[in-house]
Short mmCIF file of C-alpha atoms in Angstrom, two decimals:
data_model
loop_
_atom_site.label_atom_id
_atom_site.label_comp_id
_atom_site.label_asym_id
_atom_site.label_seq_id
_atom_site.Cartn_x
_atom_site.Cartn_y
_atom_site.Cartn_z
CA MET A 1 120.27 85.51 71.48
CA ALA A 2 117.54 83.13 70.37
CA SER A 3 118.26 80.92 73.42
CA LEU A 4 117.93 83.93 75.72
CA ILE A 5 114.56 84.84 74.14
CA ILE A 6 113.35 81.29 74.49
CA LEU A 7 114.47 81.22 78.16
CA ALA A 8 112.69 84.49 78.89
CA MET A 9 109.50 83.31 77.26
CA ARG A 10 109.51 79.88 78.90
CA ASN A 11 109.91 81.65 82.26
CA PHE A 12 107.74 84.65 81.54
CA THR A 13 106.58 85.09 85.11
CA ILE A 14 110.17 85.47 86.27
CA THR A 15 110.97 87.64 83.27
CA CYS A 16 108.05 89.98 84.17
CA PHE A 17 109.17 90.01 87.78
CA ILE A 18 112.78 91.03 86.87
CA LEU A 19 111.56 93.67 84.43
CA GLY A 20 109.19 95.08 87.06
CA LEU A 21 111.99 95.30 89.62
CA LEU A 22 114.30 96.93 87.03
CA CYS A 23 111.61 99.55 86.18
CA ALA A 24 110.99 100.18 89.90
CA PHE A 25 114.71 100.70 90.43
CA LEU A 26 114.87 103.12 87.47
CA ALA A 27 111.76 104.99 88.77
CA CYS A 28 113.42 105.30 92.17
CA LEU A 29 116.64 106.51 90.65
CA GLN A 30 114.73 109.09 88.60
CA ARG A 31 113.04 110.39 91.74
CA VAL A 32 116.39 110.69 93.51
CA ILE A 33 117.90 112.53 90.62
CA ARG A 34 114.99 114.90 90.36
CA SER A 35 114.43 115.73 94.02
CA GLY A 36 117.46 114.36 95.83
CA ALA A 37 115.37 112.27 98.26
CA LEU A 38 113.32 109.14 98.32
CA LYS A 39 111.63 107.78 101.38
CA LYS A 40 110.76 104.17 102.20
CA GLU A 41 107.12 104.81 101.24
CA GLY A 42 108.21 105.92 97.77
CA VAL A 43 110.31 102.83 97.25
CA ILE A 44 107.41 100.57 98.29
CA GLU A 45 104.99 102.45 96.02
CA ARG A 46 107.24 102.10 93.07
CA ILE A 47 107.98 98.42 93.59
CA PHE A 48 104.21 97.68 94.03
CA SER A 49 103.19 99.76 91.05
CA TRP A 50 105.66 98.12 88.70
CA TYR A 51 104.89 94.69 90.12
CA LEU A 52 101.18 95.23 89.31
CA LEU A 53 101.98 96.47 85.81
CA PHE A 54 104.36 93.65 84.90
CA ASN A 55 103.39 90.68 86.99
CA ILE A 56 99.62 91.13 86.63
CA GLY A 57 99.05 93.47 83.70
CA LEU A 58 101.65 92.31 81.17
CA ALA A 59 102.08 88.71 82.40
CA TYR A 60 98.38 87.99 82.10
CA LEU A 61 98.28 89.79 78.71
CA PHE A 62 101.00 87.39 77.63
CA ASN A 63 98.96 84.53 79.07
CA PHE A 64 95.93 85.71 77.08
CA VAL A 65 97.90 85.83 73.84
CA MET A 66 99.50 82.40 74.42
CA HIS A 67 96.30 80.57 75.31
CA VAL A 68 94.12 82.25 72.70
CA PHE A 69 96.39 82.58 69.69
CA PHE A 70 99.04 79.86 70.37
CA GLY A 71 96.89 77.33 72.13
CA ASP A 72 98.48 74.24 70.69
CA PHE A 73 101.95 75.36 71.63
CA THR A 74 100.84 76.40 75.12
CA ALA A 75 99.04 73.06 75.70
CA GLN A 76 102.11 71.16 74.68
CA PHE A 77 104.34 73.35 76.92
CA ILE A 78 102.08 72.53 79.92
CA GLY A 79 101.90 68.86 78.91
CA TRP A 80 98.11 68.82 78.44
CA PRO A 81 95.95 68.17 75.46
CA GLN A 82 94.49 71.22 73.66
CA SER A 83 91.01 72.08 74.96
CA PRO A 84 88.32 74.73 74.45
CA PHE A 85 88.80 75.59 78.09
CA GLN A 86 92.13 77.06 77.08
CA MET A 87 90.43 79.91 75.27
CA GLU A 88 88.30 80.57 78.36
CA VAL A 89 91.47 80.72 80.48
CA GLY A 90 92.87 83.15 77.89
CA PHE A 91 89.94 85.52 78.13
CA ALA A 92 89.90 85.32 81.92
CA SER A 93 93.56 86.27 81.79
CA LEU A 94 92.65 89.22 79.61
CA GLY A 95 90.33 90.48 82.38
CA ILE A 96 93.02 90.03 84.98
CA ALA A 97 95.51 91.83 82.69
CA LEU A 98 93.20 94.83 82.33
CA ASN A 99 92.92 95.06 86.14
CA GLY A 100 96.68 94.92 86.46
CA LEU A 101 97.21 97.67 83.90
CA ILE A 102 94.61 99.91 85.58
CA SER A 103 96.01 99.22 89.06
CA PHE A 104 99.41 100.66 88.14
CA LYS A 105 98.33 104.09 89.46
CA ALA A 106 95.13 103.07 91.27
CA PRO A 107 94.27 103.54 94.98
CA ILE A 108 95.12 100.77 97.39
CA ALA A 109 91.58 99.32 97.59
CA PHE A 110 91.57 98.70 93.84
CA ARG A 111 95.03 97.19 94.10
CA ALA A 112 93.86 94.88 96.82
CA ALA A 113 90.99 93.72 94.69
CA THR A 114 93.39 93.32 91.72
CA ILE A 115 95.69 90.81 93.45
CA ILE A 116 92.93 88.62 94.96
CA VAL A 117 91.75 87.09 91.66
CA PRO A 118 95.17 86.14 90.31
CA ALA A 119 96.15 84.77 93.76
CA ALA A 120 93.12 82.41 93.74
CA PHE A 121 93.85 81.47 90.12
CA LEU A 122 97.55 80.88 90.70
CA TRP A 123 97.18 78.92 93.89
CA GLY A 124 94.45 76.81 92.30
CA ALA A 125 96.70 76.26 89.24
CA ALA A 126 99.61 75.25 91.57
CA GLY A 127 97.30 72.65 93.20
CA VAL A 128 96.40 71.28 89.73
CA HIS A 129 100.01 71.26 88.67
CA LEU A 130 101.03 69.39 91.80
CA TYR A 131 98.21 66.90 91.29
CA GLN A 132 99.39 66.34 87.67
CA MET A 133 102.93 65.77 88.85
CA ILE A 134 101.80 63.15 91.35
CA VAL A 135 99.13 61.35 89.36
CA ALA A 136 100.14 61.80 85.72
CA HIS A 137 103.92 62.27 86.27
CA ASN A 138 103.69 65.45 84.25
CA PHE A 139 107.00 67.26 84.74
CA GLU A 140 106.81 69.40 81.55
CA PRO A 141 108.31 72.89 82.07
CA GLY A 142 104.91 74.58 81.93
CA ASN A 143 103.56 72.26 84.64
CA ALA A 144 106.47 71.62 87.01
CA GLY A 145 109.03 74.22 86.10
CA SER A 146 109.34 77.84 87.22
CA VAL A 147 105.63 78.36 86.52
CA PHE A 148 104.75 76.05 89.38
CA TRP A 149 106.94 77.92 91.85
CA THR A 150 105.86 81.36 90.71
CA ASP A 151 102.22 80.22 90.95
CA ILE A 152 102.87 79.81 94.66
CA LEU A 153 105.34 82.64 95.39
CA MET A 154 104.04 85.62 93.32
CA PRO A 155 100.76 85.94 95.16
CA LEU A 156 102.62 85.85 98.51
CA PHE A 157 104.87 88.62 97.23
CA ALA A 158 101.87 90.63 96.04
CA PHE A 159 100.15 90.39 99.40
CA PHE A 160 103.42 91.33 101.11
CA LEU A 161 103.68 94.43 98.91
CA LEU A 162 100.03 95.28 99.65
CA TRP A 163 100.68 95.02 103.40
CA LEU A 164 103.77 97.20 103.12
CA ASN A 165 101.94 99.73 100.99
CA TYR A 166 99.06 99.81 103.50
CA ARG A 167 101.42 100.25 106.47
CA ASN A 168 103.54 102.84 104.65
CA PRO A 169 101.34 104.99 102.35
CA GLU A 170 103.14 107.49 100.22
CA LYS A 171 102.13 111.04 101.06
CA LYS A 172 101.62 113.13 97.94
#
């Protein structure tokens, strides 16, 4: 069990993604049980909502806690020295987390704004991680592991969900 918890925490972006998909599935199932029908728009809405809650809201809240309260551990996990900038990244992550939590039930314009900031942050971080892999040969799990790939792929998925949600708004 301890190994499973460590795996989930070391890959928290994937963990949040899976939990968000699981909650979206359960929300869809609940809707079908209650009303007997669920349209494509409803499925998209639920996946996007739960993505925002977990992959932006809770993932960045986790990032805040790790960088601010467990900075030495987090720096070691990334393969970098501890730095005061880590606390700044933590508090920036708190702001992103709050947007993610609010956007769970927000209108599409707020959701669009919510995914732009983490996309810029994650794609910038992926560039830094790649640079560190090439120049410093830093292949620590927090630099070159799943974090690197989710830094690239999660924003693409978020923009894809935004596009789907825009093209297929749920009628209430």
